[in-house]
Amino acid sequence: MIEYSMQGSEMNPNNSGVETIDDKQFHQLGSQLLQSIEVALEAADDELDLDLDVERQGGNVITIRFRDKSVIVVNTQPPLHEIWVAAKSGGYHYRWAGTMSQPLWLDTKTGKELLSDLSTFASTQAGRPVKIQLL
């Protein structure tokens, strides 16, 4: 059972219709998420000439290197069913808060949505607007 509270967020997996996921579903959702991030960043790099280096490591880690040598690392944490992000602005942990048809990962401290945060982090580090969405 997952229990946590998020300041300023209405999302609570104990009462909001959040679907519980098992390990297999976590791997599937995590893989889809990482693939979406890779595709979005490669498209942004092609379109905006951001000079990004997007590298997948071990299947569950993406390292994004920016022109200014800053880095964002996104990785899945299977034992915890979390997605962790390390960016210039800090480290973040996102927990499942969605359904299989409406995937949603929310920051465990702020309640903010993962792809929105990641778009902000990437935009800041790239110096240009970058939008990351699920495929």
GROMACS .gro file of N, CA and C in nm:
model
  405
    1MET      N    1   0.084  -0.118   0.000
    1MET     CA    2   0.000   0.000   0.000
    1MET      C    3   0.088   0.124   0.000
    2ILE      N    4   0.057   0.218  -0.087
    2ILE     CA    5   0.133   0.342  -0.096
    2ILE      C    6   0.057   0.449  -0.018
    3GLU      N    7   0.126   0.513   0.075
    3GLU     CA    8   0.065   0.624   0.146
    3GLU      C    9   0.162   0.739   0.146
    4TYR      N   10   0.116   0.855   0.105
    4TYR     CA   11   0.195   0.976   0.113
    4TYR      C   12   0.105   1.094   0.091
    5SER      N   13   0.151   1.207   0.136
    5SER     CA   14   0.074   1.329   0.112
    5SER      C   15   0.161   1.424   0.034
    6MET      N   16   0.097   1.510  -0.041
    6MET     CA   17   0.170   1.608  -0.121
    6MET      C   18   0.108   1.743  -0.095
    7GLN      N   19   0.190   1.837  -0.051
    7GLN     CA   20   0.141   1.971  -0.025
    7GLN      C   21   0.087   2.032  -0.153
    8GLY      N   22  -0.026   2.097  -0.143
    8GLY     CA   23  -0.081   2.169  -0.256
    8GLY      C   24  -0.133   2.081  -0.367
    9SER      N   25  -0.153   1.952  -0.343
    9SER     CA   26  -0.201   1.863  -0.448
    9SER      C   27  -0.325   1.790  -0.401
   10GLU      N   28  -0.417   1.771  -0.491
   10GLU     CA   29  -0.538   1.696  -0.461
   10GLU      C   30  -0.517   1.547  -0.482
   11MET      N   31  -0.404   1.510  -0.546
   11MET     CA   32  -0.379   1.370  -0.578
   11MET      C   33  -0.336   1.294  -0.453
   12ASN      N   34  -0.407   1.191  -0.421
   12ASN     CA   35  -0.370   1.100  -0.313
   12ASN      C   36  -0.406   0.960  -0.360
   13PRO      N   37  -0.306   0.872  -0.375
   13PRO     CA   38  -0.334   0.741  -0.432
   13PRO      C   39  -0.429   0.656  -0.350
   14ASN      N   40  -0.461   0.695  -0.230
   14ASN     CA   41  -0.551   0.615  -0.149
   14ASN      C   42  -0.698   0.647  -0.174
   15ASN      N   43  -0.728   0.759  -0.243
   15ASN     CA   44  -0.868   0.793  -0.260
   15ASN      C   45  -0.901   0.859  -0.393
   16SER      N   46  -0.813   0.858  -0.489
   16SER     CA   47  -0.836   0.935  -0.610
   16SER      C   48  -0.858   0.851  -0.735
   17GLY      N   49  -0.882   0.723  -0.720
   17GLY     CA   50  -0.902   0.640  -0.837
   17GLY      C   51  -0.772   0.597  -0.903
   18VAL      N   52  -0.661   0.614  -0.834
   18VAL     CA   53  -0.531   0.572  -0.886
   18VAL      C   54  -0.528   0.421  -0.893
   19GLU      N   55  -0.483   0.369  -1.007
   19GLU     CA   56  -0.469   0.224  -1.022
   19GLU      C   57  -0.338   0.177  -0.961
   20THR      N   58  -0.345   0.078  -0.876
   20THR     CA   59  -0.224   0.017  -0.823
   20THR      C   60  -0.155  -0.057  -0.936
   21ILE      N   61  -0.023  -0.046  -0.943
   21ILE     CA   62   0.051  -0.116  -1.049
   21ILE      C   63   0.144  -0.219  -0.987
   22ASP      N   64   0.164  -0.327  -1.060
   22ASP     CA   65   0.257  -0.430  -1.016
   22ASP      C   66   0.392  -0.405  -1.082
   23ASP      N   67   0.489  -0.491  -1.052
   23ASP     CA   68   0.624  -0.473  -1.107
   23ASP      C   69   0.626  -0.474  -1.259
   24LYS      N   70   0.552  -0.565  -1.320
   24LYS     CA   71   0.549  -0.574  -1.466
   24LYS      C   72   0.493  -0.444  -1.527
   25GLN      N   73   0.385  -0.394  -1.470
   25GLN     CA   74   0.326  -0.269  -1.520
   25GLN      C   75   0.421  -0.151  -1.498
   26PHE      N   76   0.491  -0.150  -1.383
   26PHE     CA   77   0.588  -0.043  -1.359
   26PHE      C   78   0.695  -0.043  -1.467
   27HIS      N   79   0.748  -0.162  -1.499
   27HIS     CA   80   0.851  -0.171  -1.603
   27HIS      C   81   0.797  -0.124  -1.738
   28GLN      N   82   0.674  -0.161  -1.770
   28GLN     CA   83   0.612  -0.119  -1.895
   28GLN      C   84   0.594   0.033  -1.898
   29LEU      N   85   0.540   0.088  -1.792
   29LEU     CA   86   0.517   0.233  -1.784
   29LEU      C   87   0.649   0.311  -1.782
   30GLY      N   88   0.746   0.259  -1.708
   30GLY     CA   89   0.877   0.323  -1.703
   30GLY      C   90   0.946   0.324  -1.838
   31SER      N   91   0.937   0.213  -1.909
   31SER     CA   92   0.996   0.203  -2.043
   31SER      C   93   0.929   0.301  -2.139
   32GLN      N   94   0.796   0.308  -2.134
   32GLN     CA   95   0.723   0.402  -2.219
   32GLN      C   96   0.762   0.546  -2.187
   33LEU      N   97   0.776   0.576  -2.059
   33LEU     CA   98   0.814   0.711  -2.017
   33LEU      C   99   0.954   0.747  -2.068
   34LEU      N  100   1.050   0.658  -2.047
   34LEU     CA  101   1.187   0.686  -2.091
   34LEU      C  102   1.194   0.700  -2.243
   35GLN      N  103   1.120   0.615  -2.315
   35GLN     CA  104   1.116   0.624  -2.462
   35GLN      C  105   1.058   0.760  -2.505
   36SER      N  106   0.951   0.803  -2.438
   36SER     CA  107   0.890   0.932  -2.469
   36SER      C  108   0.989   1.047  -2.447
   37ILE      N  109   1.063   1.040  -2.338
   37ILE     CA  110   1.162   1.144  -2.307
   37ILE      C  111   1.269   1.148  -2.415
   38GLU      N  112   1.320   1.031  -2.452
   38GLU     CA  113   1.422   1.024  -2.557
   38GLU      C  114   1.372   1.084  -2.688
   39VAL      N  115   1.254   1.042  -2.732
   39VAL     CA  116   1.198   1.088  -2.859
   39VAL      C  117   1.176   1.239  -2.856
   40ALA      N  118   1.118   1.290  -2.747
   40ALA     CA  119   1.091   1.434  -2.736
   40ALA      C  120   1.220   1.516  -2.739
   41LEU      N  121   1.321   1.469  -2.669
   41LEU     CA  122   1.447   1.544  -2.665
   41LEU      C  123   1.521   1.538  -2.798
   42GLU      N  124   1.517   1.424  -2.864
   42GLU     CA  125   1.581   1.414  -2.995
   42GLU      C  126   1.510   1.503  -3.096
   43ALA      N  127   1.377   1.509  -3.090
   43ALA     CA  128   1.301   1.597  -3.179
   43ALA      C  129   1.333   1.744  -3.150
   44ALA      N  130   1.338   1.780  -3.022
   44ALA     CA  131   1.372   1.918  -2.985
   44ALA      C  132   1.512   1.954  -3.030
   45ASP      N  133   1.605   1.860  -3.016
   45ASP     CA  134   1.743   1.883  -3.058
   45ASP      C  135   1.749   1.906  -3.209
   46ASP      N  136   1.678   1.824  -3.286
   46ASP     CA  137   1.675   1.839  -3.431
   46ASP      C  138   1.613   1.972  -3.472
   47GLU      N  139   1.504   2.008  -3.407
   47GLU     CA  140   1.430   2.129  -3.443
   47GLU      C  141   1.501   2.257  -3.399
   48LEU      N  142   1.559   2.254  -3.280
   48LEU     CA  143   1.614   2.376  -3.220
   48LEU      C  144   1.766   2.381  -3.217
   49ASP      N  145   1.831   2.276  -3.266
   49ASP     CA  146   1.977   2.267  -3.264
   49ASP      C  147   2.031   2.295  -3.123
   50LEU      N  148   1.986   2.215  -3.028
   50LEU     CA  149   2.023   2.234  -2.887
   50LEU      C  150   2.158   2.172  -2.852
   51ASP      N  151   2.211   2.091  -2.942
   51ASP     CA  152   2.337   2.021  -2.917
   51ASP      C  153   2.327   1.933  -2.792
   52LEU      N  154   2.219   1.855  -2.785
   52LEU     CA  155   2.198   1.763  -2.673
   52LEU      C  156   2.264   1.629  -2.702
   53ASP      N  157   2.308   1.564  -2.597
   53ASP     CA  158   2.352   1.426  -2.606
   53ASP      C  159   2.262   1.347  -2.514
   54VAL      N  160   2.174   1.265  -2.573
   54VAL     CA  161   2.080   1.184  -2.496
   54VAL      C  162   2.126   1.040  -2.503
   55GLU      N  163   2.159   0.983  -2.388
   55GLU     CA  164   2.216   0.849  -2.384
   55GLU      C  165   2.138   0.760  -2.288
   56ARG      N  166   2.101   0.643  -2.336
   56ARG     CA  167   2.030   0.543  -2.253
   56ARG      C  168   2.135   0.448  -2.197
   57GLN      N  169   2.129   0.425  -2.066
   57GLN     CA  170   2.226   0.337  -2.002
   57GLN      C  171   2.153   0.228  -1.925
   58GLY      N  172   2.189   0.105  -1.951
   58GLY     CA  173   2.134  -0.006  -1.876
   58GLY      C  174   1.983  -0.024  -1.889
   59GLY      N  175   1.922   0.040  -1.984
   59GLY     CA  176   1.780   0.025  -2.006
   59GLY      C  177   1.691   0.110  -1.918
   60ASN      N  178   1.740   0.151  -1.799
   60ASN     CA  179   1.652   0.226  -1.709
   60ASN      C  180   1.706   0.363  -1.667
   61VAL      N  181   1.809   0.411  -1.738
   61VAL     CA  182   1.867   0.541  -1.706
   61VAL      C  183   1.887   0.620  -1.836
   62ILE      N  184   1.844   0.745  -1.834
   62ILE     CA  185   1.872   0.837  -1.945
   62ILE      C  186   1.957   0.950  -1.890
   63THR      N  187   2.068   0.977  -1.958
   63THR     CA  188   2.154   1.090  -1.924
   63THR      C  189   2.143   1.189  -2.038
   64ILE      N  190   2.110   1.313  -2.003
   64ILE     CA  191   2.095   1.420  -2.102
   64ILE      C  192   2.204   1.523  -2.074
   65ARG      N  193   2.292   1.542  -2.171
   65ARG     CA  194   2.399   1.640  -2.157
   65ARG      C  195   2.367   1.759  -2.246
   66PHE      N  196   2.380   1.877  -2.188
   66PHE     CA  197   2.348   2.000  -2.257
   66PHE      C  198   2.475   2.071  -2.305
   67ARG      N  199   2.457   2.166  -2.394
   67ARG     CA  200   2.567   2.241  -2.452
   67ARG      C  201   2.657   2.301  -2.344
   68ASP      N  202   2.596   2.348  -2.234
   68ASP     CA  203   2.674   2.413  -2.127
   68ASP      C  204   2.739   2.312  -2.032
   69LYS      N  205   2.735   2.184  -2.069
   69LYS     CA  206   2.795   2.073  -1.993
   69LYS      C  207   2.712   2.033  -1.872
   70SER      N  208   2.597   2.095  -1.851
   70SER     CA  209   2.509   2.051  -1.743
   70SER      C  210   2.441   1.921  -1.784
   71VAL      N  211   2.387   1.850  -1.685
   71VAL     CA  212   2.332   1.716  -1.708
   71VAL      C  213   2.198   1.702  -1.635
   72ILE      N  214   2.109   1.625  -1.695
   72ILE     CA  215   1.988   1.576  -1.628
   72ILE      C  216   1.992   1.424  -1.639
   73VAL      N  217   1.967   1.357  -1.529
   73VAL     CA  218   1.961   1.211  -1.527
   73VAL      C  219   1.819   1.172  -1.485
   74VAL      N  220   1.758   1.083  -1.564
   74VAL     CA  221   1.625   1.029  -1.532
   74VAL      C  222   1.640   0.878  -1.521
   75ASN      N  223   1.595   0.822  -1.410
   75ASN     CA  224   1.604   0.677  -1.399
   75ASN      C  225   1.487   0.620  -1.321
   76THR      N  226   1.457   0.495  -1.354
   76THR     CA  227   1.350   0.425  -1.284
   76THR      C  228   1.409   0.359  -1.160
   77GLN      N  229   1.329   0.352  -1.057
   77GLN     CA  230   1.366   0.285  -0.932
   77GLN      C  231   1.264   0.174  -0.908
   78PRO      N  232   1.284   0.057  -0.974
   78PRO     CA  233   1.185  -0.052  -0.965
   78PRO      C  234   1.144  -0.095  -0.824
   79PRO      N  235   1.237  -0.108  -0.729
   79PRO     CA  236   1.192  -0.153  -0.597
   79PRO      C  237   1.094  -0.057  -0.530
   80LEU      N  238   1.105   0.072  -0.564
   80LEU     CA  239   1.020   0.173  -0.503
   80LEU      C  240   0.903   0.215  -0.592
   81HIS      N  241   0.904   0.168  -0.717
   81HIS     CA  242   0.805   0.211  -0.817
   81HIS      C  243   0.807   0.363  -0.831
   82GLU      N  244   0.928   0.418  -0.840
   82GLU     CA  245   0.945   0.562  -0.854
   82GLU      C  246   1.031   0.594  -0.975
   83ILE      N  247   1.020   0.719  -1.020
   83ILE     CA  248   1.109   0.774  -1.121
   83ILE      C  249   1.188   0.883  -1.052
   84TRP      N  250   1.320   0.878  -1.065
   84TRP     CA  251   1.404   0.979  -1.002
   84TRP      C  252   1.464   1.067  -1.110
   85VAL      N  253   1.472   1.196  -1.081
   85VAL     CA  254   1.531   1.293  -1.172
   85VAL      C  255   1.634   1.374  -1.095
   86ALA      N  256   1.754   1.385  -1.152
   86ALA     CA  257   1.858   1.473  -1.099
   86ALA      C  258   1.883   1.579  -1.205
   87ALA      N  259   1.863   1.704  -1.167
   87ALA     CA  260   1.882   1.817  -1.259
   87ALA      C  261   1.967   1.922  -1.188
   88LYS      N  262   2.002   2.025  -1.260
   88LYS     CA  263   2.080   2.135  -1.204
   88LYS      C  264   2.010   2.193  -1.081
   89SER      N  265   1.876   2.194  -1.084
   89SER     CA  266   1.798   2.253  -0.976
   89SER      C  267   1.780   2.162  -0.854
   90GLY      N  268   1.819   2.034  -0.865
   90GLY     CA  269   1.808   1.944  -0.752
   90GLY      C  270   1.768   1.803  -0.789
   91GLY      N  271   1.736   1.724  -0.688
   91GLY     CA  272   1.693   1.586  -0.707
   91GLY      C  273   1.546   1.572  -0.675
   92TYR      N  274   1.475   1.489  -0.752
   92TYR     CA  275   1.330   1.476  -0.740
   92TYR      C  276   1.289   1.330  -0.750
   93HIS      N  277   1.187   1.294  -0.673
   93HIS     CA  278   1.131   1.159  -0.676
   93HIS      C  279   0.985   1.169  -0.715
   94TYR      N  280   0.945   1.088  -0.812
   94TYR     CA  281   0.807   1.090  -0.862
   94TYR      C  282   0.744   0.953  -0.841
   95ARG      N  283   0.622   0.953  -0.785
   95ARG     CA  284   0.549   0.829  -0.762
   95ARG      C  285   0.430   0.822  -0.854
   96TRP      N  286   0.391   0.700  -0.881
   96TRP     CA  287   0.276   0.671  -0.966
   96TRP      C  288   0.150   0.729  -0.901
   97ALA      N  289   0.071   0.800  -0.983
   97ALA     CA  290  -0.054   0.859  -0.932
   97ALA      C  291  -0.161   0.858  -1.041
   98GLY      N  292  -0.147   0.765  -1.137
   98GLY     CA  293  -0.239   0.765  -1.251
   98GLY      C  294  -0.309   0.633  -1.269
   99THR      N  295  -0.354   0.615  -1.393
   99THR     CA  296  -0.415   0.490  -1.436
   99THR      C  297  -0.338   0.443  -1.559
  100MET      N  298  -0.359   0.320  -1.598
  100MET     CA  299  -0.289   0.270  -1.716
  100MET      C  300  -0.326   0.351  -1.840
  101SER      N  301  -0.449   0.399  -1.847
  101SER     CA  302  -0.490   0.478  -1.963
  101SER      C  303  -0.454   0.626  -1.949
  102GLN      N  304  -0.428   0.671  -1.829
  102GLN     CA  305  -0.389   0.810  -1.802
  102GLN      C  306  -0.268   0.811  -1.709
  103PRO      N  307  -0.148   0.777  -1.764
  103PRO     CA  308  -0.028   0.773  -1.680
  103PRO      C  309   0.000   0.908  -1.615
  104LEU      N  310   0.041   0.904  -1.488
  104LEU     CA  311   0.071   1.026  -1.415
  104LEU      C  312   0.172   0.995  -1.306
  105TRP      N  313   0.278   1.073  -1.302
  105TRP     CA  314   0.382   1.061  -1.200
  105TRP      C  315   0.391   1.195  -1.130
  106LEU      N  316   0.380   1.195  -0.996
  106LEU     CA  317   0.383   1.320  -0.921
  106LEU      C  318   0.498   1.322  -0.822
  107ASP      N  319   0.558   1.442  -0.808
  107ASP     CA  320   0.669   1.462  -0.715
  107ASP      C  321   0.620   1.434  -0.573
  108THR      N  322   0.699   1.360  -0.498
  108THR     CA  323   0.659   1.320  -0.364
  108THR      C  324   0.657   1.436  -0.265
  109LYS      N  325   0.724   1.547  -0.297
  109LYS     CA  326   0.727   1.662  -0.207
  109LYS      C  327   0.634   1.774  -0.252
  110THR      N  328   0.633   1.802  -0.382
  110THR     CA  329   0.558   1.918  -0.430
  110THR      C  330   0.425   1.882  -0.495
  111GLY      N  331   0.410   1.757  -0.539
  111GLY     CA  332   0.289   1.716  -0.609
  111GLY      C  333   0.289   1.756  -0.756
  112LYS      N  334   0.399   1.815  -0.804
  112LYS     CA  335   0.406   1.855  -0.945
  112LYS      C  336   0.426   1.735  -1.035
  113GLU      N  337   0.378   1.748  -1.159
  113GLU     CA  338   0.381   1.639  -1.256
  113GLU      C  339   0.520   1.627  -1.320
  114LEU      N  340   0.564   1.503  -1.337
  114LEU     CA  341   0.699   1.473  -1.387
  114LEU      C  342   0.732   1.538  -1.520
  115LEU      N  343   0.652   1.517  -1.624
  115LEU     CA  344   0.689   1.567  -1.757
  115LEU      C  345   0.685   1.719  -1.764
  116SER      N  346   0.598   1.779  -1.687
  116SER     CA  347   0.596   1.925  -1.679
  116SER      C  348   0.724   1.976  -1.613
  117ASP      N  349   0.761   1.914  -1.501
  117ASP     CA  350   0.886   1.951  -1.434
  117ASP      C  351   1.005   1.928  -1.526
  118LEU      N  352   1.010   1.811  -1.590
  118LEU     CA  353   1.123   1.778  -1.676
  118LEU      C  354   1.133   1.876  -1.793
  119SER      N  355   1.020   1.917  -1.849
  119SER     CA  356   1.020   2.018  -1.956
  119SER      C  357   1.081   2.149  -1.905
  120THR      N  358   1.045   2.187  -1.784
  120THR     CA  359   1.099   2.309  -1.723
  120THR      C  360   1.250   2.296  -1.700
  121PHE      N  361   1.292   2.183  -1.643
  121PHE     CA  362   1.435   2.162  -1.618
  121PHE      C  363   1.515   2.166  -1.749
  122ALA      N  364   1.466   2.094  -1.850
  122ALA     CA  365   1.535   2.088  -1.980
  122ALA      C  366   1.536   2.226  -2.046
  123SER      N  367   1.427   2.298  -2.038
  123SER     CA  368   1.421   2.433  -2.097
  123SER      C  369   1.522   2.525  -2.032
  124THR      N  370   1.529   2.519  -1.900
  124THR     CA  371   1.624   2.602  -1.826
  124THR      C  372   1.767   2.568  -1.865
  125GLN      N  373   1.799   2.439  -1.868
  125GLN     CA  374   1.936   2.398  -1.897
  125GLN      C  375   1.972   2.414  -2.044
  126ALA      N  376   1.873   2.408  -2.134
  126ALA     CA  377   1.900   2.424  -2.278
  126ALA      C  378   1.898   2.571  -2.318
  127GLY      N  379   1.833   2.655  -2.237
  127GLY     CA  380   1.821   2.796  -2.271
  127GLY      C  381   1.716   2.822  -2.378
  128ARG      N  382   1.635   2.724  -2.408
  128ARG     CA  383   1.527   2.734  -2.508
  128ARG      C  384   1.410   2.650  -2.459
  129PRO      N  385   1.286   2.684  -2.499
  129PRO     CA  386   1.171   2.605  -2.456
  129PRO      C  387   1.175   2.463  -2.511
  130VAL      N  388   1.161   2.366  -2.422
  130VAL     CA  389   1.158   2.225  -2.460
  130VAL      C  390   1.032   2.164  -2.399
  131LYS      N  391   0.953   2.095  -2.480
  131LYS     CA  392   0.830   2.033  -2.432
  131LYS      C  393   0.845   1.881  -2.441
  132ILE      N  394   0.821   1.814  -2.329
  132ILE     CA  395   0.831   1.668  -2.325
  132ILE      C  396   0.694   1.612  -2.290
  133GLN      N  397   0.644   1.522  -2.375
  133GLN     CA  398   0.513   1.460  -2.356
  133GLN      C  399   0.524   1.310  -2.377
  134LEU      N  400   0.425   1.237  -2.327
  134LEU     CA  401   0.419   1.093  -2.353
  134LEU      C  402   0.384   1.070  -2.499
  135LEU      N  403   0.439   0.963  -2.554
  135LEU     CA  404   0.407   0.924  -2.693
  135LEU      C  405   0.265   0.873  -2.699
   0.00000   0.00000   0.00000
